[in-house]
PDB file of C-alpha atoms in Angstrom:
ATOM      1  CA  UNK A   1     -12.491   6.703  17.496  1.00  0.00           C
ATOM      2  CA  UNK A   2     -10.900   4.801  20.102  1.00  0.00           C
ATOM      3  CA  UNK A   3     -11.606   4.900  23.618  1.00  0.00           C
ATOM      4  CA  UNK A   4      -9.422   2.598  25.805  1.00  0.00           C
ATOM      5  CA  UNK A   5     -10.067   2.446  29.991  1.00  0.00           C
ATOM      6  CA  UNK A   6      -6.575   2.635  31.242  1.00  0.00           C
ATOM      7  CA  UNK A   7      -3.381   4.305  30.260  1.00  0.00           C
ATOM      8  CA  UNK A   8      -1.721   1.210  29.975  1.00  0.00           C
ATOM      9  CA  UNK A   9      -3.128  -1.714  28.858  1.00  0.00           C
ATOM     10  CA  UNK A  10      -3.465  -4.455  31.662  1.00  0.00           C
ATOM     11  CA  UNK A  11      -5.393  -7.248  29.551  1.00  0.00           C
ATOM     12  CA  UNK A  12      -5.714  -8.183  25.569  1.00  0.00           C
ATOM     13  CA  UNK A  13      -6.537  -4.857  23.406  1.00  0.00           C
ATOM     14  CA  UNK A  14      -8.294  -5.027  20.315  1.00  0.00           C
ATOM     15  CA  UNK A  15      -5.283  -4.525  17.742  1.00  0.00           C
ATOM     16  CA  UNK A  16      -6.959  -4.402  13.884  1.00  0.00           C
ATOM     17  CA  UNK A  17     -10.339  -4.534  12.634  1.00  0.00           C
ATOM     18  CA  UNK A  18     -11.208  -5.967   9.072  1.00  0.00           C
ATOM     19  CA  UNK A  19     -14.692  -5.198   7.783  1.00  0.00           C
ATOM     20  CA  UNK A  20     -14.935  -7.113   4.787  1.00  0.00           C
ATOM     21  CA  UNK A  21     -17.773  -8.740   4.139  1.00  0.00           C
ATOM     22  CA  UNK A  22     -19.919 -12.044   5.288  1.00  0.00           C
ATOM     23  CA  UNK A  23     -17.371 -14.745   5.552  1.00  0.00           C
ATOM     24  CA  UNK A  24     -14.354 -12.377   5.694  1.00  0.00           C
ATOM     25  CA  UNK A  25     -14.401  -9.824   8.752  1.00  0.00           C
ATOM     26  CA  UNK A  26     -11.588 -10.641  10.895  1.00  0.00           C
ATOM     27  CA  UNK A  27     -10.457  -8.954  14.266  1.00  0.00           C
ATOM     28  CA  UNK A  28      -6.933  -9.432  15.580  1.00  0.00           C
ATOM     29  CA  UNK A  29      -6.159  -8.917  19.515  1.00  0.00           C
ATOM     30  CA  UNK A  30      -2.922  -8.460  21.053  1.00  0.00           C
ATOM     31  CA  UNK A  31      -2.402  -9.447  24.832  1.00  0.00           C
ATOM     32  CA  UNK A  32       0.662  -6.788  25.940  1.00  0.00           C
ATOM     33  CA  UNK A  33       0.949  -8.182  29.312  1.00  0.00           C
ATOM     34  CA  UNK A  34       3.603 -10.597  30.674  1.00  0.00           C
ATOM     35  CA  UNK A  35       1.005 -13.536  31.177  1.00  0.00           C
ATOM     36  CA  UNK A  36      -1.570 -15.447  29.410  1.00  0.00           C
ATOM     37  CA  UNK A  37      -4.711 -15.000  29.427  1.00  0.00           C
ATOM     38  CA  UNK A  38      -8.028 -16.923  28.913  1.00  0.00           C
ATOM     39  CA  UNK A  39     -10.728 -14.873  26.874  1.00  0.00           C
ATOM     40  CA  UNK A  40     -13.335 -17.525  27.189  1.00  0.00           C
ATOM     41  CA  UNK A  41     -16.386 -15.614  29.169  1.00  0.00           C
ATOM     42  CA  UNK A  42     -15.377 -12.139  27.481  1.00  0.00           C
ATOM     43  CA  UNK A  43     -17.544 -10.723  24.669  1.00  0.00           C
ATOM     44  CA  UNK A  44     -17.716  -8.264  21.589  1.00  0.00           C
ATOM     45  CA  UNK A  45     -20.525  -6.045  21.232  1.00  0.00           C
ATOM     46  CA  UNK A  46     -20.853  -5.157  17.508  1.00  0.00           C
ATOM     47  CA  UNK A  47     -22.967  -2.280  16.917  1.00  0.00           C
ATOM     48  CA  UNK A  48     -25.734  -3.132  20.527  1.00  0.00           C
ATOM     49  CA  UNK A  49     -25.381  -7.209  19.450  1.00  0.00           C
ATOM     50  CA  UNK A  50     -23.098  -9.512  21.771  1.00  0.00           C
ATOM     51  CA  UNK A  51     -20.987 -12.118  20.849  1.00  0.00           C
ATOM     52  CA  UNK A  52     -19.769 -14.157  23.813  1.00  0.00           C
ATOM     53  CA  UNK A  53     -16.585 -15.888  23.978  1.00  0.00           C
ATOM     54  CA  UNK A  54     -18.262 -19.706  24.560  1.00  0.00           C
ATOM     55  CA  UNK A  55     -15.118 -21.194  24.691  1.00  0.00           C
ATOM     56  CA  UNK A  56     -11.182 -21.575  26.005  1.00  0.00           C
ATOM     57  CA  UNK A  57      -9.048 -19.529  23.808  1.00  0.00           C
ATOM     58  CA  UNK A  58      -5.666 -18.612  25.724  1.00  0.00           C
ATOM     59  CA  UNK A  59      -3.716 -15.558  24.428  1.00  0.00           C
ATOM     60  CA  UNK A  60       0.377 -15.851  25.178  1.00  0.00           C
ATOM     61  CA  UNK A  61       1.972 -13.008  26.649  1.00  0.00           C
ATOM     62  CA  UNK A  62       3.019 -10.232  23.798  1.00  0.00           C
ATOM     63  CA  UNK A  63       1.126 -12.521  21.314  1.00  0.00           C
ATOM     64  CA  UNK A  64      -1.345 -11.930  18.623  1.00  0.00           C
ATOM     65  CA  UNK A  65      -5.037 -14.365  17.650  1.00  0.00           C
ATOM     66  CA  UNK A  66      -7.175 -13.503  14.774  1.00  0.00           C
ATOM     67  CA  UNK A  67     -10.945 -13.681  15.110  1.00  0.00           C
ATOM     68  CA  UNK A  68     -12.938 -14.840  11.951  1.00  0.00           C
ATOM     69  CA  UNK A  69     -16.757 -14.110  11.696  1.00  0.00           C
ATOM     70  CA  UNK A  70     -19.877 -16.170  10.196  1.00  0.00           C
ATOM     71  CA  UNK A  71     -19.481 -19.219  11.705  1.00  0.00           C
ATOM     72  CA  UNK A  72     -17.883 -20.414  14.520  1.00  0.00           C
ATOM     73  CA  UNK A  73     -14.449 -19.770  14.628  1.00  0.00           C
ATOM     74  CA  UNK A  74     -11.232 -20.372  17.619  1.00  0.00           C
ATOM     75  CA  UNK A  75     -13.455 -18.695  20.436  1.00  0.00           C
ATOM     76  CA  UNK A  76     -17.119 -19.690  18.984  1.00  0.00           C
ATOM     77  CA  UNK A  77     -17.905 -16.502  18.155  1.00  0.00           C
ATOM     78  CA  UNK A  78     -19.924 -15.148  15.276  1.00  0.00           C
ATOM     79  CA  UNK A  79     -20.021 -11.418  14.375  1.00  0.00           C
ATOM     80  CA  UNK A  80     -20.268  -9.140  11.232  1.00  0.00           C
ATOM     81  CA  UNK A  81     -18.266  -6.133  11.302  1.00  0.00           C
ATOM     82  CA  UNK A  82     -20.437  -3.451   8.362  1.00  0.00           C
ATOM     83  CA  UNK A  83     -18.212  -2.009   6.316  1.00  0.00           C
ATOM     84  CA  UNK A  84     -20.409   1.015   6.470  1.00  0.00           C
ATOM     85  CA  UNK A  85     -19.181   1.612   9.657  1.00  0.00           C
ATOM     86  CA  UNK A  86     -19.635   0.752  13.353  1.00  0.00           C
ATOM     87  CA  UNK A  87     -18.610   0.787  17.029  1.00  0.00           C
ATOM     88  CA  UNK A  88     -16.944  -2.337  18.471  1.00  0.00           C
ATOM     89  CA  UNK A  89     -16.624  -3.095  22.501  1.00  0.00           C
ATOM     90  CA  UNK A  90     -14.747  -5.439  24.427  1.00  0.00           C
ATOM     91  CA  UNK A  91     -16.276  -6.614  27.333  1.00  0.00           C
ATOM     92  CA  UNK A  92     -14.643  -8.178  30.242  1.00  0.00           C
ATOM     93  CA  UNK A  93     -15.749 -11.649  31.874  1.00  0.00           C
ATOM     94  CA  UNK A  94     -17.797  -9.812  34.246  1.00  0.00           C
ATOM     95  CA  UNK A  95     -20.249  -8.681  31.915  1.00  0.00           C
ATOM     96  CA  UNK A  96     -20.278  -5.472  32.859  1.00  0.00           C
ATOM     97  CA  UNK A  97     -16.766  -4.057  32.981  1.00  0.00           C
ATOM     98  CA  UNK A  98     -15.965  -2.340  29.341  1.00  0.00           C
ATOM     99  CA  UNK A  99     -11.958  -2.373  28.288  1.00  0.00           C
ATOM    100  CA  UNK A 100     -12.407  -0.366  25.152  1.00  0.00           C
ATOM    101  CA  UNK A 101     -14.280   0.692  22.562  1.00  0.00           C
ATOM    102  CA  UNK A 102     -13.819   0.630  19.023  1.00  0.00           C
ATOM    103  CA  UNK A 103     -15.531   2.869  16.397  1.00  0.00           C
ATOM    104  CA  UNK A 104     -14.627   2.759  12.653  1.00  0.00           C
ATOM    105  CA  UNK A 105     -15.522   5.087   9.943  1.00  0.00           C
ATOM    106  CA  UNK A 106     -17.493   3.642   6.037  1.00  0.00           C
ATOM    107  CA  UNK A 107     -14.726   1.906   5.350  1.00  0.00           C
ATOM    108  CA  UNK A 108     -14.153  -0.070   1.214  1.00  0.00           C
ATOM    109  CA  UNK A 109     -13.309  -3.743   1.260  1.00  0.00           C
ATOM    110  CA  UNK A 110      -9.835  -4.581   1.587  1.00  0.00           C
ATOM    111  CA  UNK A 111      -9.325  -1.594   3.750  1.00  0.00           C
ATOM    112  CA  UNK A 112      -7.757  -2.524   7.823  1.00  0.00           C
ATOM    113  CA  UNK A 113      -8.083  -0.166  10.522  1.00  0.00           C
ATOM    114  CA  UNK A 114      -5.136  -0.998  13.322  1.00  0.00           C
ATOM    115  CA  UNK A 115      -3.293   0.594  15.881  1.00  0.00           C
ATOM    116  CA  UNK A 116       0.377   1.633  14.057  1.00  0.00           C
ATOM    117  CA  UNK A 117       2.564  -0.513  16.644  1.00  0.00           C
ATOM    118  CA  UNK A 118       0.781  -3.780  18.545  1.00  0.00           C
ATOM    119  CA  UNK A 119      -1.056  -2.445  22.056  1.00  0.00           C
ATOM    120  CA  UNK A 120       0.046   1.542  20.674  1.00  0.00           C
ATOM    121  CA  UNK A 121      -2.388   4.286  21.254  1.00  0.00           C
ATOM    122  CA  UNK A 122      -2.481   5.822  17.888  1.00  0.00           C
ATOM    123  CA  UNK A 123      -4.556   4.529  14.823  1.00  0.00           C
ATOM    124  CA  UNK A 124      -4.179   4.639  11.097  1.00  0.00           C
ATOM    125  CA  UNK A 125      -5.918   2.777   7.865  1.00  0.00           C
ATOM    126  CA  UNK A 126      -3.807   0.651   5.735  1.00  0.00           C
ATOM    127  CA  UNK A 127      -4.858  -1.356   2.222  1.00  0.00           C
ATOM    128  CA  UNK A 128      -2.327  -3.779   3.036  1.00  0.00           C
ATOM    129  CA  UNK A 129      -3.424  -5.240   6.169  1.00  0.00           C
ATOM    130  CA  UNK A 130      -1.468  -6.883   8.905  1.00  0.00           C
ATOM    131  CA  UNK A 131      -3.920  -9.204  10.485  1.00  0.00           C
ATOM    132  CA  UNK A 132      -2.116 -12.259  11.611  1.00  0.00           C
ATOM    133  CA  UNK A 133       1.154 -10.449  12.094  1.00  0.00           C
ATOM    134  CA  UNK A 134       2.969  -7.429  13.887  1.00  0.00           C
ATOM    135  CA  UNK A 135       1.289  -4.118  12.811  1.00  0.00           C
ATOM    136  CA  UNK A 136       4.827  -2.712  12.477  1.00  0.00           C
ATOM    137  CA  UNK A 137       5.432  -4.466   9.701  1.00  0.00           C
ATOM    138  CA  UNK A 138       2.720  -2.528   7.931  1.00  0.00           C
ATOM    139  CA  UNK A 139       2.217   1.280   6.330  1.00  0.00           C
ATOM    140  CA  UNK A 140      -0.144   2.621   7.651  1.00  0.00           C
ATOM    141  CA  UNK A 141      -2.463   6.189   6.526  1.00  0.00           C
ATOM    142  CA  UNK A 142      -3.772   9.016   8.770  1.00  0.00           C
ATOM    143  CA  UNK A 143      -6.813   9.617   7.183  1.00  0.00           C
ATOM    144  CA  UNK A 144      -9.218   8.494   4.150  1.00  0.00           C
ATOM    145  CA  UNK A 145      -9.478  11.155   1.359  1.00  0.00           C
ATOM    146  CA  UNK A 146     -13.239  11.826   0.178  1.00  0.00           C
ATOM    147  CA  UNK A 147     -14.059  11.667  -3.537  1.00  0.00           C
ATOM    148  CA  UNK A 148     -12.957  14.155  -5.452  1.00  0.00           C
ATOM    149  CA  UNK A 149     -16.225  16.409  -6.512  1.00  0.00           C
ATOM    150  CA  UNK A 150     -16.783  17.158 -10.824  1.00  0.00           C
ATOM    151  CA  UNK A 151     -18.215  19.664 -12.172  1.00  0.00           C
ATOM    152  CA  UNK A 152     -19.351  20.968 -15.603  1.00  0.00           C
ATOM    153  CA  UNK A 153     -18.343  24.457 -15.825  1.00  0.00           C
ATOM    154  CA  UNK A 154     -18.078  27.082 -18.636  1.00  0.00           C
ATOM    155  CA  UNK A 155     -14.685  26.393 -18.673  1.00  0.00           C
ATOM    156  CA  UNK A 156     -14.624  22.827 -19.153  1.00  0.00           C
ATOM    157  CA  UNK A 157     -14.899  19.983 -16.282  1.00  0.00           C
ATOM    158  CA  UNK A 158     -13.319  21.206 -12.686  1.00  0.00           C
ATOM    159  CA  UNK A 159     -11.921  18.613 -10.080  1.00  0.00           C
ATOM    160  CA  UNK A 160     -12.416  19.788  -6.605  1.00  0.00           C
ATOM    161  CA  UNK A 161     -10.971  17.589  -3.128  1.00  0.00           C
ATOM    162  CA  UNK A 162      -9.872  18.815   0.549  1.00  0.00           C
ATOM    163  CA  UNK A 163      -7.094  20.666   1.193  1.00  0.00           C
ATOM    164  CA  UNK A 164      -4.184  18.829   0.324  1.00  0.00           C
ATOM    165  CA  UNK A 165      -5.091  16.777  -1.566  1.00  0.00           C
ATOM    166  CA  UNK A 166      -4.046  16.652  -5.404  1.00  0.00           C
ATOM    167  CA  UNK A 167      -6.682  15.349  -8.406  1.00  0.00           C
ATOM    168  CA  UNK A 168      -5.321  12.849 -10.752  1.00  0.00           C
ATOM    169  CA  UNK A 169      -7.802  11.738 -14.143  1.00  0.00           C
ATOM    170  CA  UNK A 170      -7.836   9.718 -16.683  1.00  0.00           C
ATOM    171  CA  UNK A 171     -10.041   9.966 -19.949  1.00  0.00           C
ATOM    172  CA  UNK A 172     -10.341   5.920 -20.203  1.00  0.00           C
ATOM    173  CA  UNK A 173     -12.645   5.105 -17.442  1.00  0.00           C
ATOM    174  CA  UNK A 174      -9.598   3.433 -15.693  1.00  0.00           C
ATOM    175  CA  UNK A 175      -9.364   4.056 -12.134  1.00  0.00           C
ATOM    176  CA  UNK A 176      -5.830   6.836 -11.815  1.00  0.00           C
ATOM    177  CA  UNK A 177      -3.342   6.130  -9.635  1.00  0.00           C
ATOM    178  CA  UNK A 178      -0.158   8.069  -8.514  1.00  0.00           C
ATOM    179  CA  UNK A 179       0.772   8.431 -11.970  1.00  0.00           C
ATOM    180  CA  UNK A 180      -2.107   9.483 -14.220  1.00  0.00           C
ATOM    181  CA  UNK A 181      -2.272  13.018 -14.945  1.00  0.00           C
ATOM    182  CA  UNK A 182      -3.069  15.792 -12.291  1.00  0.00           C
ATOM    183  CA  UNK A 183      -5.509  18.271 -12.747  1.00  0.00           C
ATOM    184  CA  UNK A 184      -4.120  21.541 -12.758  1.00  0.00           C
ATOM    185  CA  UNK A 185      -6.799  23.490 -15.039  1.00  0.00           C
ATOM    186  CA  UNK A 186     -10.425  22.587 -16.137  1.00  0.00           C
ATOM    187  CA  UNK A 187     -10.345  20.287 -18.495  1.00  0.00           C
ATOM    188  CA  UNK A 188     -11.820  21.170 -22.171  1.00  0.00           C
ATOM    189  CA  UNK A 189     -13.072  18.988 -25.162  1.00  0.00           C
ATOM    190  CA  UNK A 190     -13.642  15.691 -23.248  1.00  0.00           C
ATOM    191  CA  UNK A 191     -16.808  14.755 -25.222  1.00  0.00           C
ATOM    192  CA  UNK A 192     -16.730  11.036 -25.714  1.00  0.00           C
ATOM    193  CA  UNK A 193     -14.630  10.717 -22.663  1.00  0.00           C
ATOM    194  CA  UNK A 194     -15.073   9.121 -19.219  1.00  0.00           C
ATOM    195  CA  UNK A 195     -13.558  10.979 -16.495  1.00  0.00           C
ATOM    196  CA  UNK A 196     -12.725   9.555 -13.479  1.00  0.00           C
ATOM    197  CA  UNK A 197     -10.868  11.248 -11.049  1.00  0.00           C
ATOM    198  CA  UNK A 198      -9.423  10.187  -7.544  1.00  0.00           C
ATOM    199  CA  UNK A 199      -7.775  12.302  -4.512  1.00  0.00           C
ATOM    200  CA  UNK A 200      -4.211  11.818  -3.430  1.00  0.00           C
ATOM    201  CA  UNK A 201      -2.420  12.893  -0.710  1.00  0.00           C
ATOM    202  CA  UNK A 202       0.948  12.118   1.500  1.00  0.00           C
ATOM    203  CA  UNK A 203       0.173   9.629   4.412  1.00  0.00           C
ATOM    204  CA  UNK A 204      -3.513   9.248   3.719  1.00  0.00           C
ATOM    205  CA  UNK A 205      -5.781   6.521   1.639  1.00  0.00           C
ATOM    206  CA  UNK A 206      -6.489   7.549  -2.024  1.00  0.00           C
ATOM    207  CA  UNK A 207      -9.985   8.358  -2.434  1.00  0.00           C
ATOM    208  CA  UNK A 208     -12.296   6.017  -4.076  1.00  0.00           C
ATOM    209  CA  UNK A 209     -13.288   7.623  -7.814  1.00  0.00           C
ATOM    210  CA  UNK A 210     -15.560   9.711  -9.050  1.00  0.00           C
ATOM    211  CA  UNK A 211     -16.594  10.170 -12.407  1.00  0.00           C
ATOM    212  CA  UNK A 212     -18.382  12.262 -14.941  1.00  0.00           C
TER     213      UNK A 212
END
C-alpha cells in the first residue's frame, strides 16, 4: 500500500524499498521536480521509529540517491527495513507534514518493491532490483504467489495454489522452476521422494516452495 499526499509529486518520492537484512536494506528516492533539493532535516519513520536526516544530502532534479541502513550512511541515517513486512513514512522538514507512506507486504530476501516507472503511481515486486538505477529498466510483478498447499489424499499427493496459478514439482528436493513438471493429476507412488512444489503465474513472483 501506497499512500502519496498530492497528485503530483512536488518534492523527492520514495522510489524502491529493499528489505534485506542488517547491513543490506537500501531505499532509493527519486526527486521528479525541476530543482534540487536538500533532504537534510527530513526523516523516515520505519514501523513508529524515526530516522532523521542529520546531514546535507542534495538530490538533482529528475535524479535518483540510494539510502543504506546499519550505520551511517550519505544522509546519517540508520534504519532496518523487516523483511516481514512494514510501513515506511517520509516526513517533511517540518516534522509534522507527512509526503507519503509506504507499506510493504512479508517480503523473501532479494525481493525489491518499486514504483514501475521513477515518481509513477503504480507498484510492482521485482527479484531483479533496480536500486541505483531507472526502475524502467527493470521487470517488474503484480503480485506475490502464496505457497502452493500439499496434501496426502487417497489418490496420491494433490497440489493446490490461487486461481491462476499453475503447480510445478520436482521429486529431487530441488526447488522447480518454469520448467519442471506441472501438476496436472495427484501424484501416485512417490515413496522415497521429496516433493517440492512452487506456484507460477504470468506477471507475478513465483511462490516460495512447499514440500511434503
Amino acid at each position: 500500500m501506497v499512500l502519496s499526499m498530492g497528485c503530483v509529486a512536488q518534492v523527492p518520492v520514495i522510489n524502491e524499498l529493499l528489505p534485506s537484512g542488517p547491513g543490506e536494506d537500501r531505499v532509493e528516492l527519486f526527486n521528479p521536480t525541476d530543482r534540487s533539493v536538500d533532504m537534510m532535516g527530513w526523516s523516515f519513520v520505519v514501523n513508529g521509529r524515526v530516522h532523521r536526516f542529520g546531514i546535507p544530502l542534495v538530490i538533482a532534479p529528475n535524479a535518483l540517491v540510494v539510502l543504506g541502513s546499519r550505520g551511517s550512511d550519505a544522509a546519517g541515517l540508520s534504519f532496518s527495513l523487516p523483511r516481514s513486512g512494514g510501513s515506511l513514512l517520509l516526513i517533511g522538514p517540518d516534522r509534522r507534514t507527512v509526503h507519503e507512506v509506504v507499506s510493504w507486504p512479508a517480503l523473501r530476501k532479494g525481493l525489491a518493491m518499486g514504483r514501475l516507472e521513477d515518481g509513477g503511481q503504480k507498484w510492482g515486486y521485482s527479484l531483479d532490483p533496480t536500486i541505483g538505477r531507472s526502475n524502467a529498466t527493470g521487470t517488474y510483478a503484480d503480485r506475490l504467489l502464496a505457497p502452493p498447499v500439499l496434501l496426502h489424499t487417497d489418490d496420491g499427493i494433490e497440489a493446490r495454489a490461487e486461481q491462476g496459478a499453475v503447480i510445478r514439482y520436482t521429486l529431487d528436493g530441488h526447488v522447480p522452476d518454469s520448467t519442471s513438471p506441472m501438476f496436472t493429476t495427484a501424484l501416485r507412488s512417490t515413496e522415497g521422494a521429496i516433493v517440492t512444489a512452487c506456484a507460477f503465474a504470468p506477471k507475478a513472483v513465483p511462490s516460495l516452495p512447499s514440500a511434503i
